[in-house]
Amino acid sequence: MAFEPVVLFFLLGVFAGLIGSDLKIPGSIYEALSIFLLLAIGLQGGVKLAEFELLELIVPALIILAVGCIIPVAVFPVLQILGKLKRPDAASIAAHYGSVSVVTFSVAVALLQQESVDFEGYMIVFLVLLEIPALVIGVMLARYGVGTVRWGKLVHEVFFGKSILLLTGGLLIGFVAGAEGIKPLDILFFDLFKGVLALFLLEMGLVAASRIAGLKTYGAFLVTFAIVTPILSAALGTVLGWMLGLSVGGTMLLATLYASASYIAAPAAMRIAVPQANPAISIGAALGITFPFNIFLGIPLYFWMARFIHTVGG
Amino acid sequence: MAFEPVVLFFLLGVFAGLIGSDLKIPGSIYEALSIFLLLAIGLQGGVKLAEFELLELIVPALIILAVGCIIPVAVFPVLQILGKLKRPDAASIAAHYGSVSVVTFSVAVALLQQESVDFEGYMIVFLVLLEIPALVIGVMLARYGVGTVRWGKLVHEVFFGKSILLLTGGLLIGFVAGAEGIKPLDILFFDLFKGVLALFLLEMGLVAASRIAGLKTYGAFLVTFAIVTPILSAALGTVLGWMLGLSVGGTMLLATLYASASYIAAPAAMRIAVPQANPAISIGAALGITFPFNIFLGIPLYFWMARFIHTVGG
Amino acid sequence: MAFEPVVLFFLLGVFAGLIGSDLKIPGSIYEALSIFLLLAIGLQGGVKLAEFELLELIVPALIILAVGCIIPVAVFPVLQILGKLKRPDAASIAAHYGSVSVVTFSVAVALLQQESVDFEGYMIVFLVLLEIPALVIGVMLARYGVGTVRWGKLVHEVFFGKSILLLTGGLLIGFVAGAEGIKPLDILFFDLFKGVLALFLLEMGLVAASRIAGLKTYGAFLVTFAIVTPILSAALGTVLGWMLGLSVGGTMLLATLYASASYIAAPAAMRIAVPQANPAISIGAALGITFPFNIFLGIPLYFWMARFIHTVGG
Amino acid sequence: MQTQEMMLLVIISESLLEDMIIDEITELGAKGYTITEARGKGTHGKRSGRWTQGGNIRIEVVGDGALCERIIQSLIAKYDVDYGLLMYTLPVTLQN
Amino acid sequence: MQTQEMMLLVIISESLLEDMIIDEITELGAKGYTITEARGKGTHGKRSGRWTQGGNIRIEVVGDGALCERIIQSLIAKYDVDYGLLMYTLPVTLQN
Amino acid sequence: MQTQEMMLLVIISESLLEDMIIDEITELGAKGYTITEARGKGTHGKRSGRWTQGGNIRIEVVGDGALCERIIQSLIAKYDVDYGLLMYTLPVTLQN
Ligand SMILES: Nc1ncnc2c1ncn2[C@@H]1O[C@H](COP(=O)(O)O)[C@@H](O)[C@H]1O
Ligand SMILES: Nc1ncnc2c1ncn2[C@@H]1O[C@H](COP(=O)(O)O)[C@@H](O)[C@H]1O
Ligand SMILES: Nc1ncnc2c1ncn2[C@@H]1O[C@H](COP(=O)(O)O)[C@@H](O)[C@H]1O
Ligand code: NA
Ligand code: NA
Ligand code: NA
């Protein structure tokens, strides 16, 4: 199975966290690393996007968005009925799993690059688009008939929150400047990308470790949920990617996007919009189980699925 | 007109600031970026300086310094009489505009590099020298006949303040080590320079945005002042550069130095030495108007002016 | 004598510190730089280690460790009797000088690279191993017959403290991933290494400056001790390296390891385990005298010693 | 030099709420406030200041008793149930 | 709205001791605590927060008088001689 | 264990003044002090701690009433007009 050394840094972080080492990445460094990753991934997407006919992307984008909305809507009743979770918690978790994870996406891209597999550069646009609708659906599910939502605050939080802003900002700069204009920035934003991703994964490991302890409290249902949901979502993405005519790489990335759960944008938005939800449960599942599952087993699996459907389906 | 993609990051920052995004560069990262920029620019200058005969620089340096002192002296009465500003405010603003901006200089250098235009490496020495006299003049203007100045504290603040120290320190290290000795550091200090400048401009945009709001209070005079002053100062620099026999690139850089207004060294020094001055006015003008004007319109204009005078003047 | 430009940054830091400049590297940046250096040095070692037969290293490693233990045991009575230091202080200083300094090691490696001298890649393993036993000996010397030691806490502090953890973690990742797998991380962890070391030395200079003032209090004995000890320890290392059949580079690195004094791991461990010791004395000596001595005079000297013994001894 | 007997209200809450609490206390009439970054533990669990757990802020407001009372009432109504929140008051002497 | 008269204990000590002090006060019964990063000077010299000198932490514990007394006794016994430590108490009114 | 009734003086001012204020209070006889980084708003506008706006520092000095009074007088004379400055005092019980 395909293996990408960068995930070893995540393991190191988990180990350090579990044994209670005093290792920690200072908060401001973590902030800087995320700003870097978001900008860099946006720039990469923007440069590649400049080579495409934008209008041709509208239809697939709408389809990918619409199908993506199935995920939170489908998992919500599962969480309420099978998981016996309270409405706000179920809605909040649904939003996390409907949204996407930039770091999971980056690890998938790293794997494709290592295996020298091409992919459509505009996948990054879908990454940006998919961050949003699930959050809105989550809030609606939580508040249906109950109290009022501060939509203004929420919309602001989501659209102008730093994740989306840096991704779209980077996308636009890359698009406007083009490969030529960006060249003097290549060494910072492109060549260092994977190294920075490694450091980021180290920190993610430290945080995931602190989540693993809390998981016992939530029991077998949540663990199962956090592993089965990404696999099913990835299957949905694989089939859709294949039907839309994406390459093997693109198909695998769409599957990864659907399979990934947000742990940056979603927690912040849900804490504001659905404060009754316990953040420990949703982040615990997304970061403590789904994220490690995806980077170690999920991504190689989705890669295999994408190749499989392209071989079998032609 | 010549255009340098790095300024797009400034725009992104301004946009994020104006819409009230939660994006912010942590303070310690900002500190680290400035330390890096100052050291790197010093090193670059030092390496280039090693190729020159130092003694030959003394006369032009003295002329450039003396002419540079005209700027604060000339704008002070304008600010007092036309602008109706109080003496300490007029003096503080005079100091800001007499001093120079390292980031504006860096953007100008980036433009020259992109356009493959050569320049005299020792311009960086003038950057260091020009930081200082305007601050002293500003304090004298403010305190003339009024109270006592803590000169000791001020001189210490200016000469051993981190900007000057890192610039001169870098200059000396570059000079001593030479291009050969610096080579293993090239990738950090030279190749990454422009990427770091991009991140820095992002933060500058965020800060400028917070200044733009405050500008309404100060009215049309200050806005006009903050645009006309750099143009006139640049004209002075262009003529002087040409008379001193600088290349097109060197002439443009001297114009940019004269045109730029300090927003790091000057505010800190003025807050200590002229505490009666309202820092919001001077920083607002320097950072909210002059800085963006310079990087978007000024620098291309000064470039045009330098080429013009060299074409016409021969 | 061999000279490595990177030490100029240390001088700049010392100068800035002594004149009371406001230059400082923010704490979180310092943390990030150390994490980077430790990980990078571990990765470099791991990649090189992958080329060796591990079993063959066990015997020399044990010998190097055993001989290394002589240092703290030998200096302890000197400090107590000649230096008239109290038992806890003598023990704590013994631990500092028995342990090793990663940055001193890095400067030595930088010199070898600049002089294009090869060395055994597995030296980094000894760096990791040598951090530990001296700390244990130090605690035993301090507590012999006096009170109880919280060994659990101490062992945890030492083995799972971030220095050892990042060094060994990097070592393992480099070993598992190998040169091929690490390649996309090369530019961050290898090419930038020396630039980051330069920034780190700048901060070290700032800190050393604050230590130099305090040294007058401790007098001539401590200054002499802090210069003679590394020279004697280096002599021990030189002879041992030559007897073990190490190359000139490897011999010089072993001498440097023995000669270097810890100022990160040791102070933290001693503060916990021997709280009666005054940290200002031990850190003052290790950082204020031994460290600068080593990077300016010691390392070139140890290099000369290594070449000498290989020439004379054949 | 005249001194003034005032009330000091200390509010410890989640960093996330900073903007909203500041808007609130400013609207209710506070002339100023001071914020420091904090972390801690309470009935809503540990808030280590690491990113996914979130940190706390510690807000000080010096004001008269009535102002403090208004702020307390309003913050309790809006945030006490769902968010980490601790408030205490004490008398202080304002010196300038 | 009921308010409650409580004691506020402020502990200023070396960052290095954070884990140990937190364990201590939690075992002695504190329901919560708030920590801010600090630096300072005292009889154990300057603690600038720069790495090799170490920094301080400032811990606030709101509790009843007996709890504060237990914590004070225990910390004095364990840390007062060898480490930088300053503790003071004052009465506060808990508001939520 | 003896406790001691003391005064706590809290000074909130601009970070820029740190060195000068510390020199001042040390000369006036303070045995120690504790500093935390802060930001805030007052009559001199918002001090967000972002670089060009500058941040605040919050200084605590535990001392006797006379010392606090000396520090207050001196800081008012030197900095109250031109710089952001807030000072308040309260009685505390020193515990070690
Ligand atoms: N007894 C206490 N003493 C000091 N700080 C407390 C105490 N209880 C809670 N806190 C602080 O208030 C925050 C919110 O408290 P809570 O709403 O109880 O989770 C915590 O994260 C602590 O920082
Ligand atoms: N008089 C004081 N006022 C305020 N803080 C103090 C005072 N004395 C000591 N401290 C703080 O308590 C820490 C430890 O004090 P000490 O044990 O005296 O070194 C110092 O680093 C200061 O942060
Ligand atoms: N009413 C207040 N309550 C708490 N802190 C205040 C208050 N007024 C001012 N401050 C703090 O003191 C600093 C300086 O105040 P000022 O001199 O009024 O600008 C502000 O930046 C705040 O941090
Ligand atoms: Na998803
Ligand atoms: Na100028
Ligand atoms: Na040693």
PDB file of N, CA and C and ligand atoms in Angstrom, chain C residues 71 96-101 233 256-262, ligand 6:
ATOM      1  N   ILE C  71      33.880  12.350  32.804  1.00  0.00           N
ATOM      2  CA  ILE C  71      33.915  13.818  32.896  1.00  0.00           C
ATOM      3  C   ILE C  71      33.184  14.350  34.130  1.00  0.00           C
ATOM      4  N   HIS C  96      26.139  19.528  33.872  1.00  0.00           N
ATOM      5  CA  HIS C  96      26.150  20.361  32.671  1.00  0.00           C
ATOM      6  C   HIS C  96      27.341  20.020  31.773  1.00  0.00           C
ATOM      7  N   TYR C  97      28.520  19.836  32.398  1.00  0.00           N
ATOM      8  CA  TYR C  97      29.717  19.601  31.582  1.00  0.00           C
ATOM      9  C   TYR C  97      29.839  18.154  31.123  1.00  0.00           C
ATOM     10  N   GLY C  98      29.160  17.262  31.820  1.00  0.00           N
ATOM     11  CA  GLY C  98      29.139  15.878  31.359  1.00  0.00           C
ATOM     12  C   GLY C  98      28.202  15.699  30.174  1.00  0.00           C
ATOM     13  N   SER C  99      27.143  16.497  30.147  1.00  0.00           N
ATOM     14  CA  SER C  99      26.185  16.408  29.052  1.00  0.00           C
ATOM     15  C   SER C  99      26.708  17.174  27.836  1.00  0.00           C
ATOM     16  N   VAL C 100      25.920  17.286  26.788  1.00  0.00           N
ATOM     17  CA  VAL C 100      26.437  17.851  25.528  1.00  0.00           C
ATOM     18  C   VAL C 100      25.549  18.981  25.001  1.00  0.00           C
ATOM     19  N   SER C 101      26.104  19.726  24.046  1.00  0.00           N
ATOM     20  CA  SER C 101      25.382  20.852  23.466  1.00  0.00           C
ATOM     21  C   SER C 101      25.133  20.621  21.983  1.00  0.00           C
ATOM     22  N   SER C 233      38.532  17.671  28.237  1.00  0.00           N
ATOM     23  CA  SER C 233      37.536  16.715  27.755  1.00  0.00           C
ATOM     24  C   SER C 233      37.749  16.441  26.268  1.00  0.00           C
ATOM     25  N   THR C 256      34.450  17.416  20.301  1.00  0.00           N
ATOM     26  CA  THR C 256      33.516  18.527  20.508  1.00  0.00           C
ATOM     27  C   THR C 256      32.382  18.116  21.451  1.00  0.00           C
ATOM     28  N   LEU C 257      31.877  16.899  21.277  1.00  0.00           N
ATOM     29  CA  LEU C 257      30.802  16.445  22.155  1.00  0.00           C
ATOM     30  C   LEU C 257      31.273  16.423  23.608  1.00  0.00           C
ATOM     31  N   TYR C 258      32.421  15.802  23.835  1.00  0.00           N
ATOM     32  CA  TYR C 258      32.945  15.758  25.204  1.00  0.00           C
ATOM     33  C   TYR C 258      33.180  17.173  25.740  1.00  0.00           C
ATOM     34  N   ALA C 259      33.671  18.051  24.872  1.00  0.00           N
ATOM     35  CA  ALA C 259      34.036  19.403  25.316  1.00  0.00           C
ATOM     36  C   ALA C 259      32.832  20.292  25.572  1.00  0.00           C
ATOM     37  N   SER C 260      31.721  19.987  24.923  1.00  0.00           N
ATOM     38  CA  SER C 260      30.578  20.899  25.005  1.00  0.00           C
ATOM     39  C   SER C 260      29.816  20.711  26.311  1.00  0.00           C
ATOM     40  N   ALA C 261      29.184  21.778  26.766  1.00  0.00           N
ATOM     41  CA  ALA C 261      28.392  21.714  27.994  1.00  0.00           C
ATOM     42  C   ALA C 261      26.928  21.998  27.656  1.00  0.00           C
ATOM     43  N   SER C 262      26.030  21.248  28.240  1.00  0.00           N
ATOM     44  CA  SER C 262      24.599  21.386  27.964  1.00  0.00           C
ATOM     45  C   SER C 262      24.052  22.656  28.588  1.00  0.00           C
TER      46      SER C 262
HETATM   47 NA    NA G   6      30.423  17.482  27.611  1.00  0.00          NA
END
